[in-house]
Amino acid sequence: MQAASAGTQTDLPPPRALIVYAHPQHQHSYGNRELLAAVQGLEQVTVHDLYEEYPDFHIDVAREQALLLSHDLIIFQFPLYWYSAPALLKEWQDRVFDFGFAYGQNVQQEQQSQALAGKALWLAVTAGGPVNSFREEGISRRPLSDYLLPFEQSAALCDMRYLEPFAVYRIRKLTKPYLQERAEEYRAALLQHLRDLRKPQENADA
């Protein structure tokens, strides 16, 4: 991690990223394991494996909400399953992005509750099909972005910034060198997003 530039005065901690990782067969994964390995160990990144933490789907909502509050960039990393996310990520979002926390009215405080407002949501998605299958003439008939619209709308409802997803296509057919190249691109993009989040903090403190 680079030190703050000379002359920058701020007591704010550097932005942190939370990777909410959802792969029901991580041990058999070819692509997602490589992507995850590229970002594990980064100082500002927390990797949170949902299927490891909650194999019984019994989610500790308070713990998960506290994790979200302590991070600035929220990343959902998952393989595309039937044009959506794996079941546990959907259950997690249903439970954790709760009314009165992520959106809606907080009855006790009598005010709008948007605990995630201002945070960024970024998707890192792998797909089995090639990129040209995600178009009108392809087997999937629509671009990948159309299948991810529920996440974009969820971010909007929670007043989060929705970043352009990072997508890797034809994941099971990629050569090892090319997959490693995409993994490095993932790492570089993540670090760039963290730097971008730091800029508003520095500008506000100027």
Short mmCIF file of C-alpha atoms in Angstrom, two decimals:
data_model
loop_
_atom_site.label_atom_id
_atom_site.label_comp_id
_atom_site.label_asym_id
_atom_site.label_seq_id
_atom_site.Cartn_x
_atom_site.Cartn_y
_atom_site.Cartn_z
CA MET A 1 0.00 0.00 0.00
CA GLN A 2 1.35 3.43 -0.95
CA ALA A 3 1.68 6.13 1.65
CA ALA A 4 -0.40 9.28 1.35
CA SER A 5 1.19 11.96 -0.80
CA ALA A 6 3.04 14.77 0.90
CA GLY A 7 0.81 17.59 2.07
CA THR A 8 -2.32 15.44 2.33
CA GLN A 9 -3.75 15.85 5.81
CA THR A 10 -6.51 13.40 6.69
CA ASP A 11 -7.47 11.29 9.65
CA LEU A 12 -9.81 9.17 7.58
CA PRO A 13 -8.78 5.53 7.14
CA PRO A 14 -8.17 4.33 3.59
CA PRO A 15 -11.19 2.87 1.79
CA ARG A 16 -11.72 -0.85 2.30
CA ALA A 17 -13.28 -3.47 0.03
CA LEU A 18 -15.46 -6.38 1.09
CA ILE A 19 -15.64 -9.29 -1.36
CA VAL A 20 -18.87 -11.18 -0.74
CA TYR A 21 -17.88 -14.40 -2.47
CA ALA A 22 -20.57 -16.92 -3.41
CA HIS A 23 -19.55 -20.13 -5.15
CA PRO A 24 -21.25 -23.34 -4.01
CA GLN A 25 -18.46 -25.48 -5.47
CA HIS A 26 -15.36 -23.42 -4.80
CA GLN A 27 -13.16 -26.49 -4.46
CA HIS A 28 -14.01 -27.46 -8.04
CA SER A 29 -13.84 -23.94 -9.46
CA TYR A 30 -11.37 -23.21 -12.22
CA GLY A 31 -11.91 -19.51 -12.82
CA ASN A 32 -13.16 -18.04 -9.56
CA ARG A 33 -10.39 -19.62 -7.53
CA GLU A 34 -7.84 -17.91 -9.76
CA LEU A 35 -9.62 -14.55 -9.52
CA LEU A 36 -9.88 -14.81 -5.76
CA ALA A 37 -6.23 -15.79 -5.38
CA ALA A 38 -5.21 -12.58 -7.17
CA VAL A 39 -6.85 -10.33 -4.57
CA GLN A 40 -6.49 -12.32 -1.35
CA GLY A 41 -3.92 -10.83 0.97
CA LEU A 42 -4.41 -7.24 -0.16
CA GLU A 43 -4.26 -5.02 2.91
CA GLN A 44 -7.50 -3.17 2.24
CA VAL A 45 -9.53 -6.19 1.11
CA THR A 46 -11.66 -8.58 3.18
CA VAL A 47 -12.71 -11.84 1.49
CA HIS A 48 -15.95 -13.22 2.90
CA ASP A 49 -16.87 -16.69 1.58
CA LEU A 50 -20.61 -17.15 2.10
CA TYR A 51 -20.71 -20.89 1.42
CA GLU A 52 -17.90 -21.44 3.88
CA GLU A 53 -19.51 -19.25 6.54
CA TYR A 54 -23.11 -20.37 6.10
CA PRO A 55 -23.34 -23.90 4.66
CA ASP A 56 -26.72 -24.24 6.40
CA PHE A 57 -27.97 -20.88 5.01
CA HIS A 58 -28.51 -19.59 8.58
CA ILE A 59 -27.21 -16.08 8.11
CA ASP A 60 -26.10 -13.89 11.01
CA VAL A 61 -27.75 -10.71 9.77
CA ALA A 62 -26.32 -8.38 12.43
CA ARG A 63 -22.78 -9.60 11.74
CA GLU A 64 -23.19 -9.17 7.99
CA GLN A 65 -24.60 -5.69 8.32
CA ALA A 66 -21.67 -4.72 10.55
CA LEU A 67 -19.29 -6.00 7.88
CA LEU A 68 -20.99 -3.85 5.27
CA LEU A 69 -20.78 -0.76 7.46
CA SER A 70 -17.03 -1.18 7.95
CA HIS A 71 -16.28 -1.28 4.20
CA ASP A 72 -16.65 1.23 1.40
CA LEU A 73 -16.53 -0.93 -1.73
CA ILE A 74 -18.85 -3.94 -1.71
CA ILE A 75 -17.99 -6.60 -4.29
CA PHE A 76 -20.24 -9.50 -5.18
CA GLN A 77 -18.07 -12.18 -6.82
CA PHE A 78 -19.96 -15.17 -8.19
CA PRO A 79 -20.46 -17.50 -11.16
CA LEU A 80 -23.57 -16.88 -13.22
CA TYR A 81 -26.08 -19.65 -12.42
CA TRP A 82 -29.13 -19.76 -14.68
CA TYR A 83 -28.71 -16.08 -15.49
CA SER A 84 -28.62 -15.08 -11.84
CA ALA A 85 -26.54 -15.41 -8.68
CA PRO A 86 -26.13 -18.63 -6.68
CA ALA A 87 -28.91 -19.22 -4.16
CA LEU A 88 -26.99 -18.25 -1.02
CA LEU A 89 -26.07 -14.81 -2.36
CA LYS A 90 -29.74 -14.16 -3.12
CA GLU A 91 -30.72 -15.32 0.38
CA TRP A 92 -27.95 -13.17 1.85
CA GLN A 93 -29.13 -10.09 -0.01
CA ASP A 94 -32.77 -10.73 0.93
CA ARG A 95 -31.86 -10.94 4.62
CA VAL A 96 -29.02 -8.44 4.96
CA PHE A 97 -30.23 -5.62 2.69
CA ASP A 98 -33.14 -5.30 5.06
CA PHE A 99 -35.91 -2.70 5.19
CA GLY A 100 -34.98 -0.16 7.82
CA PHE A 101 -31.27 -0.79 7.28
CA ALA A 102 -30.40 -0.57 3.60
CA TYR A 103 -33.54 1.28 2.50
CA GLY A 104 -36.93 2.45 3.72
CA GLN A 105 -38.07 3.99 6.99
CA ASN A 106 -36.31 3.37 10.28
CA VAL A 107 -39.30 3.35 12.62
CA GLN A 108 -37.27 3.79 15.80
CA GLN A 109 -35.37 6.81 14.48
CA GLU A 110 -38.33 8.10 12.43
CA GLN A 111 -36.15 8.82 9.42
CA GLN A 112 -35.11 7.29 6.14
CA SER A 113 -32.61 4.50 6.70
CA GLN A 114 -29.94 4.13 4.04
CA ALA A 115 -26.97 2.72 5.90
CA LEU A 116 -25.24 1.84 2.63
CA ALA A 117 -25.68 5.25 1.01
CA GLY A 118 -22.52 6.46 -0.71
CA LYS A 119 -20.87 3.05 -0.78
CA ALA A 120 -20.04 1.44 -4.12
CA LEU A 121 -21.32 -1.90 -5.41
CA TRP A 122 -19.22 -3.80 -7.93
CA LEU A 123 -19.96 -7.20 -9.46
CA ALA A 124 -17.26 -9.67 -10.51
CA VAL A 125 -19.06 -12.30 -12.57
CA THR A 126 -17.94 -15.37 -14.48
CA ALA A 127 -20.00 -16.95 -17.23
CA GLY A 128 -19.66 -20.28 -19.00
CA GLY A 129 -20.75 -18.96 -22.37
CA PRO A 130 -18.67 -16.82 -24.74
CA VAL A 131 -19.26 -13.10 -24.94
CA ASN A 132 -21.01 -13.41 -28.31
CA SER A 133 -23.66 -15.65 -26.74
CA PHE A 134 -24.84 -12.65 -24.72
CA ARG A 135 -26.48 -10.75 -27.54
CA GLU A 136 -29.79 -10.80 -29.40
CA GLU A 137 -28.57 -13.38 -31.93
CA GLY A 138 -26.85 -15.54 -29.29
CA ILE A 139 -28.18 -18.35 -27.16
CA SER A 140 -28.62 -16.07 -24.15
CA ARG A 141 -30.51 -13.50 -26.29
CA ARG A 142 -29.51 -10.51 -24.18
CA PRO A 143 -26.34 -8.81 -22.95
CA LEU A 144 -25.04 -9.85 -19.55
CA SER A 145 -25.86 -6.40 -18.21
CA ASP A 146 -29.58 -7.14 -18.67
CA TYR A 147 -29.36 -10.16 -16.37
CA LEU A 148 -27.59 -8.05 -13.77
CA LEU A 149 -30.22 -5.29 -13.70
CA PRO A 150 -31.67 -6.43 -10.32
CA PHE A 151 -28.29 -5.67 -8.73
CA GLU A 152 -28.14 -2.27 -10.40
CA GLN A 153 -31.63 -1.41 -9.20
CA SER A 154 -30.84 -2.67 -5.68
CA ALA A 155 -27.86 -0.32 -5.60
CA ALA A 156 -30.04 2.56 -6.72
CA LEU A 157 -32.66 1.83 -4.05
CA CYS A 158 -29.93 1.79 -1.39
CA ASP A 159 -28.33 4.98 -2.77
CA MET A 160 -25.13 3.11 -3.63
CA ARG A 161 -22.95 3.77 -6.66
CA TYR A 162 -23.15 0.90 -9.15
CA LEU A 163 -19.85 0.32 -10.91
CA GLU A 164 -19.50 -1.34 -14.28
CA PRO A 165 -19.25 -5.10 -13.66
CA PHE A 166 -16.08 -7.08 -14.23
CA ALA A 167 -17.01 -10.08 -16.36
CA VAL A 168 -15.04 -13.10 -17.52
CA TYR A 169 -16.69 -15.17 -20.25
CA ARG A 170 -16.18 -18.78 -21.36
CA ILE A 171 -14.59 -19.34 -18.01
CA ARG A 172 -14.12 -23.12 -18.20
CA LYS A 173 -12.39 -22.96 -21.58
CA LEU A 174 -9.77 -20.30 -20.86
CA THR A 175 -6.10 -21.19 -20.97
CA LYS A 176 -4.23 -20.86 -17.71
CA PRO A 177 -2.07 -17.94 -18.92
CA TYR A 178 -5.09 -16.00 -20.17
CA LEU A 179 -7.03 -16.68 -16.97
CA GLN A 180 -4.08 -15.42 -14.94
CA GLU A 181 -4.03 -12.30 -17.11
CA ARG A 182 -7.71 -11.66 -16.39
CA ALA A 183 -7.07 -12.27 -12.68
CA GLU A 184 -4.38 -9.58 -12.71
CA GLU A 185 -6.83 -7.25 -14.46
CA TYR A 186 -9.33 -7.95 -11.67
CA ARG A 187 -6.73 -7.10 -9.05
CA ALA A 188 -5.71 -3.91 -10.86
CA ALA A 189 -9.33 -2.80 -11.30
CA LEU A 190 -10.08 -3.42 -7.62
CA LEU A 191 -7.12 -1.34 -6.52
CA GLN A 192 -8.10 1.42 -8.95
CA HIS A 193 -11.62 1.52 -7.53
CA LEU A 194 -10.16 1.90 -4.05
CA ARG A 195 -7.96 4.76 -5.25
CA ASP A 196 -10.99 6.40 -6.84
CA LEU A 197 -12.87 6.13 -3.56
CA ARG A 198 -9.96 7.79 -1.77
CA LYS A 199 -10.08 10.89 -4.00
CA PRO A 200 -13.39 12.27 -2.64
CA GLN A 201 -12.03 11.84 0.91
CA GLU A 202 -8.90 13.81 0.04
CA ASN A 203 -10.88 16.51 -1.77
CA ALA A 204 -13.23 16.91 1.19
CA ASP A 205 -10.27 17.34 3.52
CA ALA A 206 -8.45 19.82 1.29
#
